[in-house]
Short mmCIF file of C-alpha atoms in Angstrom, two decimals:
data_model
loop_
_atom_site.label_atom_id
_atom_site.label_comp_id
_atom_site.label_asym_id
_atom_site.label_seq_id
_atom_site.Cartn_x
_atom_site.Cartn_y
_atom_site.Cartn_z
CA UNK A 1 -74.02 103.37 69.26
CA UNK A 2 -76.95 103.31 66.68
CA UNK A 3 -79.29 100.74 66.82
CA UNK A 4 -77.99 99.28 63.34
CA UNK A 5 -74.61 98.58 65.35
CA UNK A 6 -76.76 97.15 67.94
CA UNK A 7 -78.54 94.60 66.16
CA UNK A 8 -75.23 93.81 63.46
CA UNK A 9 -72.82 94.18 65.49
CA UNK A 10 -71.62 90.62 65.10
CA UNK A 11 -71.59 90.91 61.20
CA UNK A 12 -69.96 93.98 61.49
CA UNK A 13 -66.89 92.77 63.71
CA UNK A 14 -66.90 89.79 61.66
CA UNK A 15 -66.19 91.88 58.80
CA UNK A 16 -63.59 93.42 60.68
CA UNK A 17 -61.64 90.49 61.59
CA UNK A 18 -61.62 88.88 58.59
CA UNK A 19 -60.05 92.03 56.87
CA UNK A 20 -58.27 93.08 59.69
CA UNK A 21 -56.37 89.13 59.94
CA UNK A 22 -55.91 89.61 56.16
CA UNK A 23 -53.84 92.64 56.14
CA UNK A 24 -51.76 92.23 59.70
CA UNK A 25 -50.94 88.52 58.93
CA UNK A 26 -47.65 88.93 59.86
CA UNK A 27 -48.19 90.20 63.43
CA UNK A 28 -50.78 88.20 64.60
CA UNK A 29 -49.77 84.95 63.06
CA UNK A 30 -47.77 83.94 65.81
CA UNK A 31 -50.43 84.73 68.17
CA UNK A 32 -52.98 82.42 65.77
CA UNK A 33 -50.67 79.99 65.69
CA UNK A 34 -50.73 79.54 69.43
CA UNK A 35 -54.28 78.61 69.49
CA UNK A 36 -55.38 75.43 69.90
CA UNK A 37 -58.27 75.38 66.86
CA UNK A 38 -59.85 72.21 67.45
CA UNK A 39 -60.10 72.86 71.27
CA UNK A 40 -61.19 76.03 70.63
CA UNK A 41 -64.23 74.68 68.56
CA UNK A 42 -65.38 72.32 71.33
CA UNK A 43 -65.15 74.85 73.50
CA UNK A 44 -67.96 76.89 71.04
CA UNK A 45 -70.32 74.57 70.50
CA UNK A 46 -70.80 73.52 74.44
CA UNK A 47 -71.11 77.24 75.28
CA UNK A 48 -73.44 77.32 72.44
CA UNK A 49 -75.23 73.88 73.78
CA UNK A 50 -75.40 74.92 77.12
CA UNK A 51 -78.97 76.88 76.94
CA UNK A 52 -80.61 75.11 74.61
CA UNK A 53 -83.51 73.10 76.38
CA UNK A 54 -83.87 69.44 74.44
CA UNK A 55 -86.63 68.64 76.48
CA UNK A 56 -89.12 70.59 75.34
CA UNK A 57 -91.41 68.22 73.59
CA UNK A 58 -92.42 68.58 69.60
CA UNK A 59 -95.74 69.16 69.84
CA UNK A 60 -98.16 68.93 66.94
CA UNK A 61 -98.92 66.84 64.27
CA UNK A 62 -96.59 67.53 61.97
CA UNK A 63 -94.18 68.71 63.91
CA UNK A 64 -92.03 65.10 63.71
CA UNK A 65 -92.12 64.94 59.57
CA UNK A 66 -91.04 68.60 59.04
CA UNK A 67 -88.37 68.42 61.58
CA UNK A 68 -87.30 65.26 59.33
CA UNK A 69 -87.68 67.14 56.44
CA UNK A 70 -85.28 69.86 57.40
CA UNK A 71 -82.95 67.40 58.77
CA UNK A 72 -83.11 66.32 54.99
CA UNK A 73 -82.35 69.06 53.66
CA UNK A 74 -79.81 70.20 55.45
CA UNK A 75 -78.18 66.80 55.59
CA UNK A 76 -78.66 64.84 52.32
CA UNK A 77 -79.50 67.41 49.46
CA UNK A 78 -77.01 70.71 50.59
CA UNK A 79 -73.77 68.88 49.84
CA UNK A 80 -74.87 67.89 46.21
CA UNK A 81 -76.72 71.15 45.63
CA UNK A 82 -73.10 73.23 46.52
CA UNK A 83 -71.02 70.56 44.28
CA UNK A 84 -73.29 71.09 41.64
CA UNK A 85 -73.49 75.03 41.78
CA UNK A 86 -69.18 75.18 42.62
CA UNK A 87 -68.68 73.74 39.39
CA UNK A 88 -68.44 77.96 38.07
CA UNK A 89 -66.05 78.81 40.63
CA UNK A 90 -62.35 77.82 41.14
CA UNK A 91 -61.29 75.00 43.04
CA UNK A 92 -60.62 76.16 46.26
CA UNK A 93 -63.26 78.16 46.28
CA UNK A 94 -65.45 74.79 44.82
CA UNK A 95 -64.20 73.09 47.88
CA UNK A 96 -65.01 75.62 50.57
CA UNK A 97 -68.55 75.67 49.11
CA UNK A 98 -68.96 72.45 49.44
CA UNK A 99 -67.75 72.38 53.13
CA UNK A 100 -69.83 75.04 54.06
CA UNK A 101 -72.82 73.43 52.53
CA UNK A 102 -72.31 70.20 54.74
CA UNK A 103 -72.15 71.85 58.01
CA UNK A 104 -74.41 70.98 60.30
CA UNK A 105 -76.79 73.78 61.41
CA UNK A 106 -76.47 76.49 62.94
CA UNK A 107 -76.86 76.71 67.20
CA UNK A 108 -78.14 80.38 67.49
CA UNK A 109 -79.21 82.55 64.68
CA UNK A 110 -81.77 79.47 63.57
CA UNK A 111 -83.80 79.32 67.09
CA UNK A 112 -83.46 83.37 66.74
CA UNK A 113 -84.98 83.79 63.00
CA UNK A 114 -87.56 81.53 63.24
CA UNK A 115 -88.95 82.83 66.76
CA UNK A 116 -88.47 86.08 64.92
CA UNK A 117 -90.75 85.61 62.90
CA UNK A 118 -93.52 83.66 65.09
CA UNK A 119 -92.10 80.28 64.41
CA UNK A 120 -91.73 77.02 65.76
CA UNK A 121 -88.21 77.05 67.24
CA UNK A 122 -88.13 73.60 69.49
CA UNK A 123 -88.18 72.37 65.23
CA UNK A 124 -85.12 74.31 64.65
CA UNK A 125 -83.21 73.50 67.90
CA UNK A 126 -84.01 69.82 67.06
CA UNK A 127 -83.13 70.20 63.49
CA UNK A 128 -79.76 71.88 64.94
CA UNK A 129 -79.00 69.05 67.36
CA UNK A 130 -80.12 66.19 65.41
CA UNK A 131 -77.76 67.44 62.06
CA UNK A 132 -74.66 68.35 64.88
CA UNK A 133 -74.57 64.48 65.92
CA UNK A 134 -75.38 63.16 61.83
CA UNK A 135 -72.56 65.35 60.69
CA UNK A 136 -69.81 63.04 62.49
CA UNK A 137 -71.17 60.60 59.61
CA UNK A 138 -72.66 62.83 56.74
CA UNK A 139 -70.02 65.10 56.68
CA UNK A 140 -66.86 63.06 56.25
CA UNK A 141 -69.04 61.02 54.12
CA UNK A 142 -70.36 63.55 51.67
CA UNK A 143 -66.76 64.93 51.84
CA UNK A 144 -65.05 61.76 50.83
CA UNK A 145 -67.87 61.05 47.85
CA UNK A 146 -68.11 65.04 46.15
CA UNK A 147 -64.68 66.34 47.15
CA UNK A 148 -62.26 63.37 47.82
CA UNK A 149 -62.88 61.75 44.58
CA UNK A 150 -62.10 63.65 41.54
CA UNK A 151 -60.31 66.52 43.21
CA UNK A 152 -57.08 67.23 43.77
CA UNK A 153 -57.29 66.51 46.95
CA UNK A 154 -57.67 64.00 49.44
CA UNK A 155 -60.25 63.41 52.43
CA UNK A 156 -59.39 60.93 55.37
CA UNK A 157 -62.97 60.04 55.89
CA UNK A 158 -61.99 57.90 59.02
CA UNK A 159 -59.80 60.52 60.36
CA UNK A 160 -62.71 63.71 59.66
CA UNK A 161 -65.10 61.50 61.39
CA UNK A 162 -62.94 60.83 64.39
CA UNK A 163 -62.84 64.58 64.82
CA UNK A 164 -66.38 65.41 64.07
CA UNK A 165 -66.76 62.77 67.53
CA UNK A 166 -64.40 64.60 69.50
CA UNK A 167 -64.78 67.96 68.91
CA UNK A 168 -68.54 68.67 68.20
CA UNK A 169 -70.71 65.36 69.48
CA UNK A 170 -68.92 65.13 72.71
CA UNK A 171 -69.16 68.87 73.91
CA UNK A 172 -73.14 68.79 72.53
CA UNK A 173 -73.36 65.60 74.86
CA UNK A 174 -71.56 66.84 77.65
CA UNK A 175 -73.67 70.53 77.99
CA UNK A 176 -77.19 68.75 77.49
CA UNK A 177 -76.07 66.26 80.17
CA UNK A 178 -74.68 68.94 82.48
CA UNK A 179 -78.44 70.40 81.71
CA UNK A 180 -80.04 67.50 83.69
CA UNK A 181 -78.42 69.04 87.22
CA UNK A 182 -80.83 71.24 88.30
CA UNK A 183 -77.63 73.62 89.63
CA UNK A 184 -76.50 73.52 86.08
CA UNK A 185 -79.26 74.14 84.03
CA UNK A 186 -80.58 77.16 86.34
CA UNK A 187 -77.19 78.57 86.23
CA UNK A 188 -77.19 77.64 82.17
CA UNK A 189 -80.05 79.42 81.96
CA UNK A 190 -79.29 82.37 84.25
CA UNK A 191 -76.40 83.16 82.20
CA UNK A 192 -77.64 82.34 78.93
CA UNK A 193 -76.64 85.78 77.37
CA UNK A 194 -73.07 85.63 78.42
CA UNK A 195 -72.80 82.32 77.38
CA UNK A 196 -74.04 83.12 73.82
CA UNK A 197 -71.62 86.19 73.63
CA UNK A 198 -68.64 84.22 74.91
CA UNK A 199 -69.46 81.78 71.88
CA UNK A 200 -69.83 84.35 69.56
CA UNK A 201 -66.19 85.97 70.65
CA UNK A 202 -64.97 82.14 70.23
CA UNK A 203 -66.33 81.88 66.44
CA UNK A 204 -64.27 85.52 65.79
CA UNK A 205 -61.38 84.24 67.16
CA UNK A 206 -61.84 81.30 64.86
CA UNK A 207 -62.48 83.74 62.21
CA UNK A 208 -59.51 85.59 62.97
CA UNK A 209 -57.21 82.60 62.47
CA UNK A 210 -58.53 81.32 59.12
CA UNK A 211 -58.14 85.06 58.10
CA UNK A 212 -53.81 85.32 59.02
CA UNK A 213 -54.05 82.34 57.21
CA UNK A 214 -55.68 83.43 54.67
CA UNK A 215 -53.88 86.47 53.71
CA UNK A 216 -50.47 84.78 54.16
CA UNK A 217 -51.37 82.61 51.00
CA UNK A 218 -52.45 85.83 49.27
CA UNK A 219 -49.29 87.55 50.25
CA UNK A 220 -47.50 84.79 48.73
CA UNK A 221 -49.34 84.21 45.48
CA UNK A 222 -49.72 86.32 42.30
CA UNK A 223 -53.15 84.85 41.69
CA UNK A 224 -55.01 86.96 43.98
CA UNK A 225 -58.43 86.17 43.58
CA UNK A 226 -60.31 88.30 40.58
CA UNK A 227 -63.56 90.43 41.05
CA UNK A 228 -65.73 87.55 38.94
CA UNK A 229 -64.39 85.45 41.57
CA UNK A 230 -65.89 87.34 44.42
CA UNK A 231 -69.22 87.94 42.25
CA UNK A 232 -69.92 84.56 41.26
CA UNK A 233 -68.90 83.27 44.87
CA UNK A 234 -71.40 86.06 46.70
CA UNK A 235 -74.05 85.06 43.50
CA UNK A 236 -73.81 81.32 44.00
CA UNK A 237 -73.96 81.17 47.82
CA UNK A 238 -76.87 83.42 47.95
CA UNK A 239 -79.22 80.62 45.56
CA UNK A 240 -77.73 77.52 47.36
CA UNK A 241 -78.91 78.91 50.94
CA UNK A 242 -81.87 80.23 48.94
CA UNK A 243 -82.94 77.20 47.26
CA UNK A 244 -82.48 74.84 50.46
CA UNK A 245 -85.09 77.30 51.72
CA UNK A 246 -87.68 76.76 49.47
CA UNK A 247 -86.89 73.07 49.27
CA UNK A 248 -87.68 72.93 53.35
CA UNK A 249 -90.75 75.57 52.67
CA UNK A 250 -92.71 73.46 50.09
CA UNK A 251 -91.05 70.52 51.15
CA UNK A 252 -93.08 70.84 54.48
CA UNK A 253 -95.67 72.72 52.72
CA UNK A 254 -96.93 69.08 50.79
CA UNK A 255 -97.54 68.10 54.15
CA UNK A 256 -99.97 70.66 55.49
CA UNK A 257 -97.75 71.38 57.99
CA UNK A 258 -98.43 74.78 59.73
CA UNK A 259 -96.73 77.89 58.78
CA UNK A 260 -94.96 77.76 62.05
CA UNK A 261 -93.83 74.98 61.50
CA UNK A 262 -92.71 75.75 58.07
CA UNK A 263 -90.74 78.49 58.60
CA UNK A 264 -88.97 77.04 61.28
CA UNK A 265 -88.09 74.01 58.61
CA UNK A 266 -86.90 76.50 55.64
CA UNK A 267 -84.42 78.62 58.32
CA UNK A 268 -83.32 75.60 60.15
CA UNK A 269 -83.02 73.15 56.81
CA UNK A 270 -81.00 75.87 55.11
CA UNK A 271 -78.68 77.77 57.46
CA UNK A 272 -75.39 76.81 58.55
CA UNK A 273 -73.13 76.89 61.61
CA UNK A 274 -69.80 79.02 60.96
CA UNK A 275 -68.05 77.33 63.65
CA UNK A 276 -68.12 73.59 62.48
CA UNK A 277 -67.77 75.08 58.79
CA UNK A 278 -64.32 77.19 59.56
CA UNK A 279 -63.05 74.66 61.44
CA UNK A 280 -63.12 72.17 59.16
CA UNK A 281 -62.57 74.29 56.22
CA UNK A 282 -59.01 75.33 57.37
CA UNK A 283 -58.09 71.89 56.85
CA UNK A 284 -58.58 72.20 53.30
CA UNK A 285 -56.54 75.51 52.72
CA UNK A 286 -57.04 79.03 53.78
CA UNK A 287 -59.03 80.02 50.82
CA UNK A 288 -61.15 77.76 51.93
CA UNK A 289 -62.73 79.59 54.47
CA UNK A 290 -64.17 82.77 52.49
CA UNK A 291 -67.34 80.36 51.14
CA UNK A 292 -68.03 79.93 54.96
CA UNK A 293 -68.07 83.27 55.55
CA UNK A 294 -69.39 84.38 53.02
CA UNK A 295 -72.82 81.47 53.20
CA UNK A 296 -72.94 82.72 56.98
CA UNK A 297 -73.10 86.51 56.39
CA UNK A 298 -75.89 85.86 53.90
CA UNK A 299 -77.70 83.46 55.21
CA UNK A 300 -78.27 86.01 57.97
CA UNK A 301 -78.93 89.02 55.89
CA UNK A 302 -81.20 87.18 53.27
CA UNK A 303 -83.71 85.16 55.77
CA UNK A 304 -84.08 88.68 58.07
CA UNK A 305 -85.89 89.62 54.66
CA UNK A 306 -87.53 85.58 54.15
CA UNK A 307 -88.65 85.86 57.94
CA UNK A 308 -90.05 89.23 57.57
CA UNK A 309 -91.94 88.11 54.73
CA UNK A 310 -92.75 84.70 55.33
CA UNK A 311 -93.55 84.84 59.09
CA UNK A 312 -96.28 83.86 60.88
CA UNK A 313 -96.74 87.15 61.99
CA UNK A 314 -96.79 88.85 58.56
CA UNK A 315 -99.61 86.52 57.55
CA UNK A 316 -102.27 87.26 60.51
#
């Protein structure tokens, strides 16, 4: 296996089930179909929640504002931003952006990047908690206000929230208060590689069923989508998660905040987790889902190059 395969081989499988589901809909759908999806995202995010220590402390002086910061960011102005920028692309397509965009952020590849690069990464794993609990609130909300109203479409806030409770606050809860058994967090921490590759084969099983989904609707449509569809979504994506970046950068930058402390702010206030995003993205059509995938495969390849470049590291 080369080392490329190594290192990607999470985007490369997820490019594999995402075609793969597309084409051999019809086989596997009954095998999707048998999946509890809602389960199967609690399940996720309390493997993912399971190693992550909450108690290390923030230290520094800044370290409270910039995590707020990035909380803003990824909370308050990445909704708007996406509504604004889907106004090129087609509705679905609109709408998925705009899902993806409110997601909460990401559990693993944030703490990853920004250590990466000789960051701060108790800010991004508090950025990442704090924005997992807000969403049961900022998500159905910002849902209801950019999508529900004016679209052809309609968003239960009540009923979103209800299910942002159940299925992501509740496992985070339950993992960090398994953590406080010393039994449980040595284990937790024992294992924490299996754990974070069990919760990776979770989000491509997740993957898999937004993708039968997927191509049944393209199977069953004439308007398959067009290459300017695919260009402007890839195009549009890629300067959303760039420009909550540099809105987290500078943002934290006013401050004098370190450059630890800013990198860990620009990855954390502008990346995304795929699992809350699919899950809730499905509920809003199959086509849905490709903005999701799409933010998340970028958002990895573009800050490798930001982290390189940026880092703490690259500036001694």
């Amino acid at each position: 296996m080369t080392k490329f395969a190594r290192q990607q081989w999470f985007l490369l499988a997820l490019g594999g089930t995402l075609v793969g589901g597309a084409l051999f809909y019809q086989p596997l759908r009954p095998v999707t179909e048998a999946i509890p999806q809602h389960p199967l995202l609690a399940v996720i995010l309390w493997l993912m929640s399971a190693p992550l220590d909450l108690r290390r402390s923030l230290s520094g002086r800044h370290a409270v504002a910039t995590t707020g910061i990035a909380v803003a960011v990824n909370t308050l102005a990445a909704g708007p931003l996406a509504w604004v920028m889907g106004r090129a692309l087609i509705e679905p397509l609109a709408i998925g952006l705009v899902l993806a965009a409110l997601s909460p952020c990401t559990m693993a590849s944030a703490a990853v990047w920004t250590r990466r690069g000789g960051g701060n990464d108790a800010i991004a794993l508090m950025v990442t908690v704090v924005t997992s609990l807000l969403s049961v609130v900022s998500l159905p909300g910002w849902a209801w206000l950019l999508i529900g109203r004016g679209q052809n479409v309609e968003v239960d806030a009540v009923e979103l929230a209800g299910k942002m409770l159940i299925y992501v606050v509740l496992p985070i809860g339950l993992a960090q208060a398994m953590r406080a058994l010393t039994p449980c967090r040595l284990w937790f921490d024992r294992h924490r590689h299996q754990l974070s590759l069990t919760a990776q084969l979770g989000l491509l099983l997740m993957v898999l069923i937004g993708a039968v989904r997927c191509g049944e609707l393209l199977a069953g449509t004439d308007s398959i989508l067009r290459p300017i569809d695919w260009g402007l979504l890839i195009v549009i994506t890629a300067v959303v998660h760039v420009v909550l970046f540099a809105l987290a950068w500078y943002g934290t930058r006013t401050i004098g905040a370190p450059r630890a402390d800013m990198l860990a702010a620009a990855v954390s206030g502008s990346q995304k987790t795929l699992a809350v995003g699919l899950s809730v993205a499905m509920e809003f059509g199959p086509l849905a889902i490709l903005p999701m995938i799409v933010y998340h495969t970028l958002q990895l390849l573009i800050d490798a190059v930001l982290v390189e470049k940026l880092g703490v590291k690259r500036a001694k």
